[in-house]
Amino acid sequence: MAIKKTSYYFLFVLSALLLNLETLNAATILGKVAIYSPSYNTNTNVETSPLISGNRMSFDHKALIKIAGGTLIVNEGAVLTAFDKGEMVTFQVEKGGLYFRLLPNKQRVSVKVIQGEVFSPKIAPASDSVIAGAIVANDKSTVVEVSEGGSLEVLPSDGYSVIDISDGKSKVLSSDELTKINAGQKIILSQANIGSNENRGDRDKLIALPATILEVFGAICGATCSQGAGEASSGQ
């Protein structure tokens, strides 16, 4: 009888551990990743997988990332990691370009690069607004553009500055404090002594991103593209 009781107890403890493990694993899934490539042997040339907190991802092809807080289009060559920060999802971008459509009233999102961090608003707007724009990062500088919607907040890392290049000229906005970027603004996060011409290659990449967006949305979303772009949290 003692052996039976021990076995039942062991099974109960094991079941509890497995249940906790499943709950923990489920909590680390932040959304979905859909990667498009003509070489994929699928009907849509798309392969999907869960977005796992802490997993470093290198993209050889264009990809779409959907989380509760919005949609990101990732260009080929990008390297990033998503992290669960409780009430916020942070994308740590080592290099590459991405286009974003954020839903600040659904979830706060940040993009962290070497030169600083870009945040969606801490206090979400009452309406179902969308913040759209693009980011291109490398080891020297990061370009951030807000094309429509509300504003983002930028905090530069030590030794770097927020430089406004919206009108084609360079103007240092801040070197050590949170700075707001409104729709229509384009900034560079870099060392203040680096002129805008040093970053012209990154600025050109930003201009090329919208074509990538249309291509990826058309391939991945198909007929549901117009809905999915504005409602990234559907299906979560």
Short mmCIF file of C-alpha atoms in Angstrom, two decimals:
data_model
loop_
_atom_site.label_atom_id
_atom_site.label_comp_id
_atom_site.label_asym_id
_atom_site.label_seq_id
_atom_site.Cartn_x
_atom_site.Cartn_y
_atom_site.Cartn_z
CA MET A 1 0.00 0.00 0.00
CA ALA A 2 2.85 2.36 0.76
CA ILE A 3 4.24 1.79 -2.70
CA LYS A 4 0.85 2.57 -4.26
CA LYS A 5 0.50 5.76 -2.30
CA THR A 6 4.00 6.84 -3.26
CA SER A 7 3.27 6.15 -6.93
CA TYR A 8 0.07 8.17 -6.84
CA TYR A 9 1.88 11.01 -5.11
CA PHE A 10 4.71 10.88 -7.64
CA LEU A 11 2.26 10.98 -10.53
CA PHE A 12 0.45 13.92 -8.96
CA VAL A 13 3.68 15.90 -8.51
CA LEU A 14 4.82 15.04 -12.04
CA SER A 15 1.48 16.18 -13.48
CA ALA A 16 1.72 19.45 -11.58
CA LEU A 17 5.25 20.05 -12.86
CA LEU A 18 4.23 19.35 -16.44
CA LEU A 19 1.23 21.66 -16.11
CA ASN A 20 3.46 24.45 -14.81
CA LEU A 21 5.95 23.84 -17.61
CA GLU A 22 3.22 24.06 -20.24
CA THR A 23 1.94 27.30 -18.69
CA LEU A 24 5.46 28.73 -18.65
CA ASN A 25 6.05 27.80 -22.30
CA ALA A 26 2.70 29.28 -23.33
CA ALA A 27 3.59 32.54 -21.58
CA THR A 28 6.77 32.90 -23.67
CA ILE A 29 4.87 32.80 -26.96
CA LEU A 30 4.46 36.44 -27.94
CA GLY A 31 2.88 36.06 -31.37
CA LYS A 32 3.51 34.58 -34.79
CA VAL A 33 6.23 34.79 -37.42
CA ALA A 34 5.48 34.20 -41.11
CA ILE A 35 8.49 33.98 -43.44
CA TYR A 36 8.05 34.29 -47.19
CA SER A 37 10.35 32.61 -49.70
CA PRO A 38 9.70 31.25 -53.22
CA SER A 39 11.82 28.23 -52.26
CA TYR A 40 9.38 27.06 -49.57
CA ASN A 41 7.44 23.98 -50.64
CA THR A 42 4.02 25.32 -49.62
CA ASN A 43 1.01 26.64 -51.52
CA THR A 44 1.67 30.21 -50.38
CA ASN A 45 5.50 30.05 -50.16
CA VAL A 46 5.08 30.93 -46.49
CA GLU A 47 6.19 29.11 -43.35
CA THR A 48 4.83 30.13 -39.95
CA SER A 49 6.16 29.60 -36.44
CA PRO A 50 5.50 30.98 -32.95
CA LEU A 51 7.36 34.08 -31.79
CA ILE A 52 9.20 32.91 -28.67
CA SER A 53 10.57 35.31 -26.07
CA GLY A 54 14.38 35.21 -26.00
CA ASN A 55 14.85 33.41 -29.34
CA ARG A 56 17.40 35.17 -31.57
CA MET A 57 16.22 35.23 -35.19
CA SER A 58 18.25 35.84 -38.35
CA PHE A 59 16.08 36.48 -41.40
CA ASP A 60 17.33 35.29 -44.78
CA HIS A 61 13.95 36.22 -46.28
CA LYS A 62 11.23 38.79 -45.76
CA ALA A 63 8.98 38.09 -42.79
CA LEU A 64 5.85 39.28 -41.06
CA ILE A 65 5.62 39.34 -37.25
CA LYS A 66 2.20 39.65 -35.61
CA ILE A 67 1.78 40.41 -31.92
CA ALA A 68 -1.08 41.85 -29.90
CA GLY A 69 0.52 45.29 -30.15
CA GLY A 70 0.82 45.43 -33.92
CA THR A 71 2.48 44.12 -37.06
CA LEU A 72 6.11 44.26 -38.14
CA ILE A 73 7.51 43.62 -41.60
CA VAL A 74 11.12 42.49 -41.33
CA ASN A 75 13.49 42.88 -44.26
CA GLU A 76 15.86 40.11 -45.29
CA GLY A 77 19.21 40.31 -43.52
CA ALA A 78 17.72 41.54 -40.24
CA VAL A 79 18.74 40.01 -36.92
CA LEU A 80 16.52 40.50 -33.85
CA THR A 81 15.26 39.00 -30.61
CA ALA A 82 11.84 39.54 -29.01
CA PHE A 83 11.53 39.75 -25.23
CA ASP A 84 8.52 39.59 -22.93
CA LYS A 85 8.81 42.59 -20.58
CA GLY A 86 5.50 42.07 -18.82
CA GLU A 87 3.27 44.87 -20.10
CA MET A 88 5.61 45.53 -23.04
CA VAL A 89 7.21 43.52 -25.84
CA THR A 90 10.76 44.59 -26.72
CA PHE A 91 12.45 43.82 -30.04
CA GLN A 92 16.21 43.98 -29.73
CA VAL A 93 17.47 44.67 -33.25
CA GLU A 94 21.13 43.98 -33.98
CA LYS A 95 20.89 45.05 -37.61
CA GLY A 96 18.47 45.39 -40.49
CA GLY A 97 15.30 47.19 -41.50
CA LEU A 98 11.72 46.79 -40.39
CA TYR A 99 8.41 48.51 -40.99
CA PHE A 100 5.89 48.71 -38.15
CA ARG A 101 2.19 49.31 -37.65
CA LEU A 102 1.66 49.57 -33.89
CA LEU A 103 -1.59 49.47 -31.93
CA PRO A 104 -0.69 51.44 -28.77
CA ASN A 105 -4.06 50.80 -27.13
CA LYS A 106 -3.48 47.02 -27.35
CA GLN A 107 0.08 46.60 -26.11
CA ARG A 108 3.19 48.71 -25.58
CA VAL A 109 6.09 47.90 -27.89
CA SER A 110 9.72 49.03 -27.95
CA VAL A 111 12.60 48.55 -30.37
CA LYS A 112 16.04 48.46 -28.76
CA VAL A 113 19.21 49.12 -30.78
CA ILE A 114 22.84 49.86 -29.91
CA GLN A 115 22.24 53.60 -30.02
CA GLY A 116 19.08 53.71 -27.89
CA GLU A 117 15.49 52.57 -27.60
CA VAL A 118 12.24 53.57 -29.33
CA PHE A 119 8.94 53.22 -27.42
CA SER A 120 5.27 53.40 -28.27
CA PRO A 121 3.35 55.71 -25.87
CA LYS A 122 3.16 54.63 -22.22
CA ILE A 123 -0.33 56.10 -21.98
CA ALA A 124 -2.29 54.66 -24.89
CA PRO A 125 -4.69 56.92 -26.81
CA ALA A 126 -8.39 56.34 -26.26
CA SER A 127 -9.12 55.70 -29.92
CA ASP A 128 -8.01 52.71 -32.01
CA SER A 129 -5.16 54.66 -33.55
CA VAL A 130 -2.26 53.19 -35.50
CA ILE A 131 1.36 54.36 -35.44
CA ALA A 132 3.21 53.45 -38.63
CA GLY A 133 6.81 53.94 -39.62
CA ALA A 134 10.15 52.29 -40.26
CA ILE A 135 13.48 51.61 -38.55
CA VAL A 136 16.86 50.73 -40.08
CA ALA A 137 19.69 49.80 -37.72
CA ASN A 138 23.38 48.97 -37.96
CA ASP A 139 26.33 49.16 -35.59
CA LYS A 140 26.97 52.87 -36.30
CA SER A 141 23.53 54.47 -36.43
CA THR A 142 19.79 53.87 -36.51
CA VAL A 143 17.24 55.74 -38.61
CA VAL A 144 13.67 56.05 -37.29
CA GLU A 145 10.75 57.46 -39.27
CA VAL A 146 7.14 57.93 -38.17
CA SER A 147 5.01 58.09 -41.31
CA GLU A 148 1.50 58.26 -39.83
CA GLY A 149 -0.53 58.15 -36.66
CA GLY A 150 0.63 59.27 -33.24
CA SER A 151 4.08 59.78 -31.78
CA LEU A 152 6.91 57.58 -30.52
CA GLU A 153 9.40 58.21 -27.74
CA VAL A 154 13.15 57.81 -28.20
CA LEU A 155 15.80 57.48 -25.49
CA PRO A 156 19.41 57.58 -26.74
CA SER A 157 22.13 55.42 -25.20
CA ASP A 158 25.12 57.03 -23.49
CA GLY A 159 27.31 58.77 -26.03
CA TYR A 160 24.58 58.99 -28.70
CA SER A 161 22.15 61.73 -29.73
CA VAL A 162 18.72 62.10 -31.35
CA ILE A 163 19.32 64.03 -34.59
CA ASP A 164 16.38 65.34 -36.60
CA ILE A 165 16.84 64.97 -40.38
CA SER A 166 13.23 65.57 -41.43
CA ASP A 167 14.04 68.56 -43.65
CA GLY A 168 17.31 67.17 -45.00
CA LYS A 169 19.38 69.06 -42.44
CA SER A 170 20.86 67.76 -39.19
CA LYS A 171 19.62 69.18 -35.89
CA VAL A 172 20.48 67.62 -32.52
CA LEU A 173 17.31 67.30 -30.44
CA SER A 174 18.63 65.49 -27.38
CA SER A 175 21.61 63.56 -26.06
CA ASP A 176 20.41 62.26 -22.71
CA GLU A 177 16.63 62.51 -22.35
CA LEU A 178 13.40 61.07 -23.71
CA THR A 179 12.43 62.73 -27.00
CA LYS A 180 9.08 62.58 -28.78
CA ILE A 181 8.92 61.90 -32.54
CA ASN A 182 5.72 62.91 -34.29
CA ALA A 183 4.21 61.75 -37.59
CA GLY A 184 6.22 63.15 -40.50
CA GLN A 185 9.48 63.24 -38.55
CA LYS A 186 12.64 61.29 -39.36
CA ILE A 187 15.57 61.06 -36.93
CA ILE A 188 18.95 59.38 -36.64
CA LEU A 189 20.32 57.89 -33.45
CA SER A 190 24.07 58.31 -33.71
CA GLN A 191 27.04 60.13 -32.26
CA ALA A 192 26.45 63.87 -32.54
CA ASN A 193 29.67 64.45 -34.47
CA ILE A 194 28.58 62.15 -37.32
CA GLY A 195 26.99 64.18 -40.13
CA SER A 196 23.82 63.18 -41.95
CA ASN A 197 25.82 62.27 -45.07
CA GLU A 198 27.42 59.41 -43.12
CA ASN A 199 23.96 57.86 -42.79
CA ARG A 200 22.69 58.43 -46.32
CA GLY A 201 22.82 54.69 -47.10
CA ASP A 202 20.51 53.91 -44.20
CA ARG A 203 18.14 56.73 -45.21
CA ASP A 204 17.87 55.27 -48.71
CA LYS A 205 17.00 51.87 -47.24
CA LEU A 206 14.09 53.44 -45.40
CA ILE A 207 12.70 54.76 -48.67
CA ALA A 208 12.84 51.25 -50.16
CA LEU A 209 10.89 49.61 -47.34
CA PRO A 210 7.31 50.41 -48.49
CA ALA A 211 7.79 48.29 -51.65
CA THR A 212 8.89 45.45 -49.41
CA ILE A 213 5.79 45.95 -47.29
CA LEU A 214 3.42 45.65 -50.23
CA GLU A 215 5.20 42.56 -51.52
CA VAL A 216 5.19 40.75 -48.20
CA PHE A 217 1.63 41.71 -47.26
CA GLY A 218 0.43 40.55 -50.67
CA ALA A 219 2.23 37.23 -50.36
CA ILE A 220 1.40 36.45 -46.75
CA CYS A 221 -1.95 38.09 -46.11
CA GLY A 222 -3.57 37.69 -49.50
CA ALA A 223 -7.22 38.73 -49.42
CA THR A 224 -7.07 39.38 -45.66
CA CYS A 225 -4.16 41.81 -45.97
CA SER A 226 -6.22 44.97 -45.48
CA GLN A 227 -7.74 43.58 -42.29
CA GLY A 228 -4.58 42.05 -40.88
CA ALA A 229 -2.59 45.26 -41.26
CA GLY A 230 -4.83 47.14 -38.87
CA GLU A 231 -5.78 44.31 -36.56
CA ALA A 232 -2.58 42.49 -35.74
CA SER A 233 -4.02 41.05 -32.57
CA SER A 234 -6.69 39.00 -34.35
CA GLY A 235 -6.16 35.29 -34.06
CA GLN A 236 -3.97 35.63 -30.99
#
